[in-house]
Coordinates of C-alpha atoms in Angstrom, one line a residue:
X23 CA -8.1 55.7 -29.0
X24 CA -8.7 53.3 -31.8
X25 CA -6.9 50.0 -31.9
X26 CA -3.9 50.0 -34.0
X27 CA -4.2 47.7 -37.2
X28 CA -1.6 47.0 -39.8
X29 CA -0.8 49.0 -42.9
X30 CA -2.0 46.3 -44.5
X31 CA -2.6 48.5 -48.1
X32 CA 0.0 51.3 -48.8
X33 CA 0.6 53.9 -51.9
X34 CA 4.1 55.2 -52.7
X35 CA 4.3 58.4 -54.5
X36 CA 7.5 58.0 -56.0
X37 CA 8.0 60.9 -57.8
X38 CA 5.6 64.3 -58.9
X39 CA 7.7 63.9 -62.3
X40 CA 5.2 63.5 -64.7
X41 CA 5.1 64.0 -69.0
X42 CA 1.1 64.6 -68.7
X43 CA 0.0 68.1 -67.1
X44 CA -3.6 66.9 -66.0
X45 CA -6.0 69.4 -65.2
X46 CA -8.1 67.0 -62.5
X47 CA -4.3 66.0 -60.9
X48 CA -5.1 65.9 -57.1
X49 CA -1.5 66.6 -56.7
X50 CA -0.5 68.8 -59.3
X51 CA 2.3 66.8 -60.8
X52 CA 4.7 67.5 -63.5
X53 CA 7.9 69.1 -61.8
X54 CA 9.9 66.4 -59.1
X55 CA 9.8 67.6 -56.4
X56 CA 12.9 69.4 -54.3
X57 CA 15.1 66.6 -52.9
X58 CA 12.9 63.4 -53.3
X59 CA 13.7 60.1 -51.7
X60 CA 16.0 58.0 -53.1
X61 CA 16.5 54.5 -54.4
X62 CA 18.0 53.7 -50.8
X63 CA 15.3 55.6 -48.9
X64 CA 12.6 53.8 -50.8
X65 CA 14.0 50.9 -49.6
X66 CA 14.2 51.5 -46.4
X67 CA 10.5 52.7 -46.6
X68 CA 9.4 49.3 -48.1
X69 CA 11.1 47.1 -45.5
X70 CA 9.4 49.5 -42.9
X71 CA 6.6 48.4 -44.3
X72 CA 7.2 45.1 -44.3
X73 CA 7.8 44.8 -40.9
X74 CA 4.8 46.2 -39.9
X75 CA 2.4 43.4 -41.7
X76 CA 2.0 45.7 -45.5
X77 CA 0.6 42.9 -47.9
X78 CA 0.3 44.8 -51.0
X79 CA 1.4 48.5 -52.5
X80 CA 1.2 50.6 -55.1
X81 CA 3.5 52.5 -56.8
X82 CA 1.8 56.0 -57.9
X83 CA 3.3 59.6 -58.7
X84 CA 3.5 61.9 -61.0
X85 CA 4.3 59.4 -63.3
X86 CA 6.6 56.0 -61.6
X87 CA 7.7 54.8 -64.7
X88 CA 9.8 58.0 -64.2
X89 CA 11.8 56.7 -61.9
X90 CA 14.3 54.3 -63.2
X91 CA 14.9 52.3 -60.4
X92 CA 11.6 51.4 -59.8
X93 CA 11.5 47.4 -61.2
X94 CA 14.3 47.3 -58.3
X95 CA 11.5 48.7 -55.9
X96 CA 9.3 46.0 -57.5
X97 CA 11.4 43.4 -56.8
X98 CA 12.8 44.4 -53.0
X99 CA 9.0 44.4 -51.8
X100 CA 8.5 40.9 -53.8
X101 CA 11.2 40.2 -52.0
X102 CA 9.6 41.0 -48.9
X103 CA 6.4 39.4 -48.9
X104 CA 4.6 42.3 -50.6
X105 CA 2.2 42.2 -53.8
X106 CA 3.3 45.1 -55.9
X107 CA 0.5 47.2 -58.1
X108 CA 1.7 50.5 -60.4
X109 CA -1.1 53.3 -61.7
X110 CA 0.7 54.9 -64.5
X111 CA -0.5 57.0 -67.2
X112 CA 0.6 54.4 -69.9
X113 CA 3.1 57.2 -71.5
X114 CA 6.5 55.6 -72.7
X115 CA 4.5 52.1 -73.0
X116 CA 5.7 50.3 -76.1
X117 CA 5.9 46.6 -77.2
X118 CA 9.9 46.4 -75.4
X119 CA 8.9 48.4 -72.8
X120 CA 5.5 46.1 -72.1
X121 CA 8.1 42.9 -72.5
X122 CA 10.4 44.6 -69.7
X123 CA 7.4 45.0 -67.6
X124 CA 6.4 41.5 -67.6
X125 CA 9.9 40.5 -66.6
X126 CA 9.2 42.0 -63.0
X127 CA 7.4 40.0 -60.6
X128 CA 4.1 43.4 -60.8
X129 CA 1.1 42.0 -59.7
X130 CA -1.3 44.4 -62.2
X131 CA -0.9 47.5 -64.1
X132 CA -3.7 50.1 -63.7
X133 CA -3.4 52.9 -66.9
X134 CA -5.6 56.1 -66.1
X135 CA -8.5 56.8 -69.3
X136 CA -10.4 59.4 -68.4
X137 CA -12.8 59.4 -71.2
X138 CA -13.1 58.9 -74.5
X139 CA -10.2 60.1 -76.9
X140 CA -11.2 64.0 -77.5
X141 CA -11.6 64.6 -73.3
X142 CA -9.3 62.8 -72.1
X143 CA -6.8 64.5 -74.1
X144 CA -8.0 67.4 -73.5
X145 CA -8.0 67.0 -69.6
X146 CA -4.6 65.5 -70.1
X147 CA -3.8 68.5 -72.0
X148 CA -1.2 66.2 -73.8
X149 CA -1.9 65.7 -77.4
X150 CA -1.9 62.0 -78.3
X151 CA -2.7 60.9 -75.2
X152 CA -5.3 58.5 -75.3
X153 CA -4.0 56.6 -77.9
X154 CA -0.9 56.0 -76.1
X155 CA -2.9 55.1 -73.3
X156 CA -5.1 52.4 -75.3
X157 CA -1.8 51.2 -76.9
X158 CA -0.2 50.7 -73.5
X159 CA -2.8 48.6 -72.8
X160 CA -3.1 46.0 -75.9
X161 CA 0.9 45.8 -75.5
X162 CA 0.7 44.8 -71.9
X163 CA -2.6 42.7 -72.3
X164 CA -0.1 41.2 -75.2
X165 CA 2.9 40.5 -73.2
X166 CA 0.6 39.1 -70.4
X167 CA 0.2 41.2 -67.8
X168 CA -3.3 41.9 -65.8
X169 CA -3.8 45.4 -67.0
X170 CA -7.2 47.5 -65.4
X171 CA -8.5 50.9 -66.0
X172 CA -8.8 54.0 -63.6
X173 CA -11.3 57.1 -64.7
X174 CA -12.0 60.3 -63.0
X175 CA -16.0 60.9 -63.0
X176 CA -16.6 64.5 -63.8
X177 CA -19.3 66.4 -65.8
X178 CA -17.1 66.4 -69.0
X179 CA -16.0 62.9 -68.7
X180 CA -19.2 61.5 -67.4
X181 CA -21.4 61.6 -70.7
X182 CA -18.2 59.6 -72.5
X183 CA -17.9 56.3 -70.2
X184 CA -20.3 54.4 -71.9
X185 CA -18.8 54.8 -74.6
X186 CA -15.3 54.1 -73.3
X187 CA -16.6 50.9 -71.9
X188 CA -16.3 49.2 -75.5
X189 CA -12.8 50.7 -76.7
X190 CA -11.2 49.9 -73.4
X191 CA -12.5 46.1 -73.5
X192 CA -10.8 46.0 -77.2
X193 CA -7.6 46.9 -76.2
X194 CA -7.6 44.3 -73.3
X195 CA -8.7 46.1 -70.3
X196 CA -9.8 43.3 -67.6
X197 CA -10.8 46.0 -64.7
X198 CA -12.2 49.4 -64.7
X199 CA -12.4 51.9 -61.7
X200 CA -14.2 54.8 -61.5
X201 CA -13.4 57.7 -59.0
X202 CA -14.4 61.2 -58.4
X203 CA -12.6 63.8 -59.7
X204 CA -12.1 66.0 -56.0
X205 CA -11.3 69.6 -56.0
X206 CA -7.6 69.5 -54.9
X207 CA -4.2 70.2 -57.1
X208 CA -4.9 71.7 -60.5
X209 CA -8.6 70.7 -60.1
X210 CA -9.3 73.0 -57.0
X211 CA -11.7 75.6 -57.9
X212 CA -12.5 74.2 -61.3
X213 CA -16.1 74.5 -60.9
X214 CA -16.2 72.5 -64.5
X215 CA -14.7 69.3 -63.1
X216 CA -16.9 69.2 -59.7
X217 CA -19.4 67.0 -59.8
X218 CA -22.2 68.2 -57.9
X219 CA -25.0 66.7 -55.9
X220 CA -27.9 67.2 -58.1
X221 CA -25.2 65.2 -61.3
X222 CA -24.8 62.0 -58.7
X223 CA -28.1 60.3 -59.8
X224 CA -27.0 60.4 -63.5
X225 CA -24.1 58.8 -62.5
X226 CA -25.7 56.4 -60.4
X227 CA -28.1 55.6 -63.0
X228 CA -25.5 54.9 -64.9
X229 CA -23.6 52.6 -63.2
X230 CA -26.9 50.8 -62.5
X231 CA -27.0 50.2 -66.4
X232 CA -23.3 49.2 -66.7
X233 CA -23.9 46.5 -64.3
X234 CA -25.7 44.6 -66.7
X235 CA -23.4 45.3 -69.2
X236 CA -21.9 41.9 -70.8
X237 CA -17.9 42.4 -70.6
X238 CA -16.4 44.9 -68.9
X239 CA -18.1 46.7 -66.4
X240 CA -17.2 49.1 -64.2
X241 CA -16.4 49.3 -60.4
X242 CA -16.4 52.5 -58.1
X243 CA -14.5 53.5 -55.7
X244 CA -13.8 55.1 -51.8
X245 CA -15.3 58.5 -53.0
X246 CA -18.2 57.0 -54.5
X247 CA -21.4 55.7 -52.9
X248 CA -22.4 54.5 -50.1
X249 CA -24.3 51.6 -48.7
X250 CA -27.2 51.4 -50.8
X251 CA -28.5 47.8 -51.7
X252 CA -26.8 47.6 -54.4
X253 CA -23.4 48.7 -52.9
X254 CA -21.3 45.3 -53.1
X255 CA -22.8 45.0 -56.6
X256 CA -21.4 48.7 -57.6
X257 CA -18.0 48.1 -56.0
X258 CA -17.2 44.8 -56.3
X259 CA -14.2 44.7 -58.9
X260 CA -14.9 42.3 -61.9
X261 CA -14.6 38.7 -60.9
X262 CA -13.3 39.8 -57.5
X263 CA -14.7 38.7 -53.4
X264 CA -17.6 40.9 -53.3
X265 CA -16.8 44.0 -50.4
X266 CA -19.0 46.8 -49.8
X267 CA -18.2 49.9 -47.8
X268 CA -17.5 50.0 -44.2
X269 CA -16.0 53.1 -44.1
X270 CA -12.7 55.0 -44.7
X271 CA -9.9 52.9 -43.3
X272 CA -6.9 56.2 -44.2
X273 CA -4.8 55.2 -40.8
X274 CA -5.9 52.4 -40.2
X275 CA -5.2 49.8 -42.3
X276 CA -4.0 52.2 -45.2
X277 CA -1.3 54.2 -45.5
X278 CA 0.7 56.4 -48.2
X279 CA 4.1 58.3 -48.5
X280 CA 4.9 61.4 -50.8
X281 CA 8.0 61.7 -52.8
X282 CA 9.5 63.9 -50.3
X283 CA 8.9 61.3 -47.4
X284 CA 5.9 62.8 -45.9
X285 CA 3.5 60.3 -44.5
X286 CA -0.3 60.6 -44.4
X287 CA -3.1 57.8 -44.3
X288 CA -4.5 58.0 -47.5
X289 CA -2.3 60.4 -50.7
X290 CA -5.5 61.8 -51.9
X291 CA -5.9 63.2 -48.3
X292 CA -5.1 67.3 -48.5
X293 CA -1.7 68.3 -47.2
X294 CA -2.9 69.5 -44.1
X295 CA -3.2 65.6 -43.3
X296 CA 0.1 65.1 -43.6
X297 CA 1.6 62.8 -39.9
X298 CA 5.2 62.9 -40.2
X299 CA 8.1 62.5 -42.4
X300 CA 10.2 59.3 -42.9
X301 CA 13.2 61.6 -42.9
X302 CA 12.7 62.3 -39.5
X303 CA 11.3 59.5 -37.7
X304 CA 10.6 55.9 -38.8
X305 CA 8.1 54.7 -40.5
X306 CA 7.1 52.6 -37.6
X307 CA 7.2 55.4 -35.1
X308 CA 4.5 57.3 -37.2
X309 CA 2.3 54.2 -37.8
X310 CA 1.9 53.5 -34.4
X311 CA 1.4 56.8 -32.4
X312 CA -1.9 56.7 -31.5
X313 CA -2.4 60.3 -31.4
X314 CA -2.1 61.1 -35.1
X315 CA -4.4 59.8 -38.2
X316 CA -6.7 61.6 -35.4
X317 CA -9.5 61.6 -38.2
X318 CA -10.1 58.1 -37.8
X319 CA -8.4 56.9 -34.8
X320 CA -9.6 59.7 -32.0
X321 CA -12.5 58.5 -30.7
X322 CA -13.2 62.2 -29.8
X323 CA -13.3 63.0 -33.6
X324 CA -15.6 65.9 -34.3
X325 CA -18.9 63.7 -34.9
X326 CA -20.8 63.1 -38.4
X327 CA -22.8 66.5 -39.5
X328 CA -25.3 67.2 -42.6
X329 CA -27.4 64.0 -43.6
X330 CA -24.6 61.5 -42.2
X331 CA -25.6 62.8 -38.6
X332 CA -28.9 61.1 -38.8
X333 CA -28.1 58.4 -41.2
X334 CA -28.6 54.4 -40.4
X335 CA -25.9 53.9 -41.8
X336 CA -23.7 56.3 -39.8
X337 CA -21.8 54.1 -37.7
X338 CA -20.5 51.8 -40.1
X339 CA -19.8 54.3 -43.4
X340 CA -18.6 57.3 -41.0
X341 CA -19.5 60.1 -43.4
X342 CA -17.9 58.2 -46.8
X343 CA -14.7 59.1 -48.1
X344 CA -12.7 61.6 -45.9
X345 CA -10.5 62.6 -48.6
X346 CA -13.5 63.7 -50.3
X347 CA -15.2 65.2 -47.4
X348 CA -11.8 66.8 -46.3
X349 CA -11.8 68.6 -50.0
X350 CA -14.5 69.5 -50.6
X351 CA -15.7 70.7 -46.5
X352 CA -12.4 70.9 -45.0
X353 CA -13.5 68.8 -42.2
X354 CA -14.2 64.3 -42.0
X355 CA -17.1 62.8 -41.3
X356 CA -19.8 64.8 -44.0
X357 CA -21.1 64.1 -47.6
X358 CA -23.1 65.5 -49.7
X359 CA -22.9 63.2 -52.7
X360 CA -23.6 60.2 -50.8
X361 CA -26.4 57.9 -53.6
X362 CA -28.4 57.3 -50.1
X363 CA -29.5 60.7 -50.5
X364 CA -30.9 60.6 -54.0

């Protein structure tokens, strides 16, 4: 089995609530959820997480800033030791609102912009959308937070990121992520929102151009890459260390919990990945039994298949993003949008 490592990274789902009803949502948000965990459960789930060595989370959903409790979340895994992150959709985000976040000790706000203003409201499917989004940003940029950018990459949103790149630096935007839009949630079976393998060189292409961009510039991603040359260029954030990929660490260093409790190694990871409920057993007892994560700690894993069987890089980038390779081949350790192969 593989050694145990810490949770050192964790997400926190803390609600499906949501006001947007995206069309690329992995987990189909909008409605709670039946019987999520409360105020006192998240608690107990952060200093769970304490204990076993967590460094940083992030607070996720649906949409967290539906959850009214959550600057006390903030602030408990402050408390602890923890650097807290939130990815929110910006909506709600005014100049008081901006002020109250800046009161709580977040580390950086990530708004999702997925395009320019005509697709990503249309993807949103909430009219008004992008705007909000953009203003959410200039007021937290105002009020001093560290405010970044996550974008889905899909055939509809893909031609507009250039574009984006300018309006997002306006508005204050100091980071920009890009990720792949993967066919799970309300994107599953939308053959309009896969990218496929013959669309990856645009995109690379492209991010190969927005590297030399002067101001912001864009970083990708788990389910984008993998070790070309120009890998730690591609997904190094802005002003960040420089990392490059060494494969999908779901399990093992990260982990993620659902509004309902459920525990799995990484929350884009399909349902089917799902390792145990905090309900039921502690956090602790799930993190450390070394038969589950199985994807990446069973050394007797099914082995890489496709092009990542005879690749160089096998070893070390095990088949890319398994959330991606679990969506879109039902089984680790495969891709077929890997940039090696283009």
């Amino acid at each position: 089995m593989q050694s145990l490592g810490k949770p050192l990274v964790a997400a926190l789902e803390l609600t499906l609530a949501c006001p947007c009803r995206c069309e690329t949502c992995g987990s189909a948000a909008g409605v709670p959820r039946k019987e999520e965990l409360s105020t006192s459960e998240w608690l107990t789930v952060i200093v769970d997480l304490a204990a076993l060595g967590c460094k940083r989370i992030t607070l996720m959903g649906g949409e967290p800033l539906c959850v009214p409790d959550w600057p006390v979340l903030v602030r408990a895994a402050t408390d602890s030791g923890m650097a807290v992150d939130m990815v929110t959709s910006g909506m709600g985000i005014n100049q008081m609102y901006a002020a109250r976040m800046r009161a709580t000790p977040l580390a950086s706000i990530t708004i999702s912009v997925d395009g320019t203003e005509a697709v990503h409201d249309r993807q949103r499917r909430v009219p008004g959308c992008y705007r909000q989004a953009l203003s959410a940003i200039r007021w937290l940029d105002q009020a001093g937070m560290k405010v970044g950018v996550t974008s889905q990459v899909n055939p509809q949103t893909l031609p507009t990121l250039e574009a984006l790149a300018g309006e997002l630096q306006e508005a204050g935007a100091m980071g920009w992520q890009w990720q792949l839009t993967l066919p799970v949630g309300r994107a599953a079976g939308q053959s309009h929102l896969a990218m496929t393998p013959e669309s990856m060189p645009e995109l690379y292409r492209l991010l190969q151009r927005m590297t030399k961009r002067h101001g912001l510039r864009p970083h990708i991603t788990d389910n984008i890459g993998y070790c070309t040359e120009d890998d730690a260029i591609l997904r190094t954030m802005q002003g960040g260390y420089p990392v490059t990929w060494q494969g999908c660490f779901a399990g093992l260093l990260v982990a993620g919990v659902m509004s309902d409790g459920s525990v799995k190694g990484c929350l884009a990871l399909p349902d089917s990945c799902i390792e145990g409920n905090v309900r039921q057993e502690a956090l602790a007892t799930i993190w450390n039994d070394l038969h589950r994560f199985a994807y990446n700690r069973n050394p007797d894993r099914p082995g890489l298949s496709g092009a990542c069987a005879t690749c160089p890089s096998g070893a070390t980038c095990r088949g890319g993003c398994t959330a991606a390779a679990m969506t879109m081949h039902g089984r680790p350790g495969v891709s077929t949008h890997c940039f090696r192969l283009f």
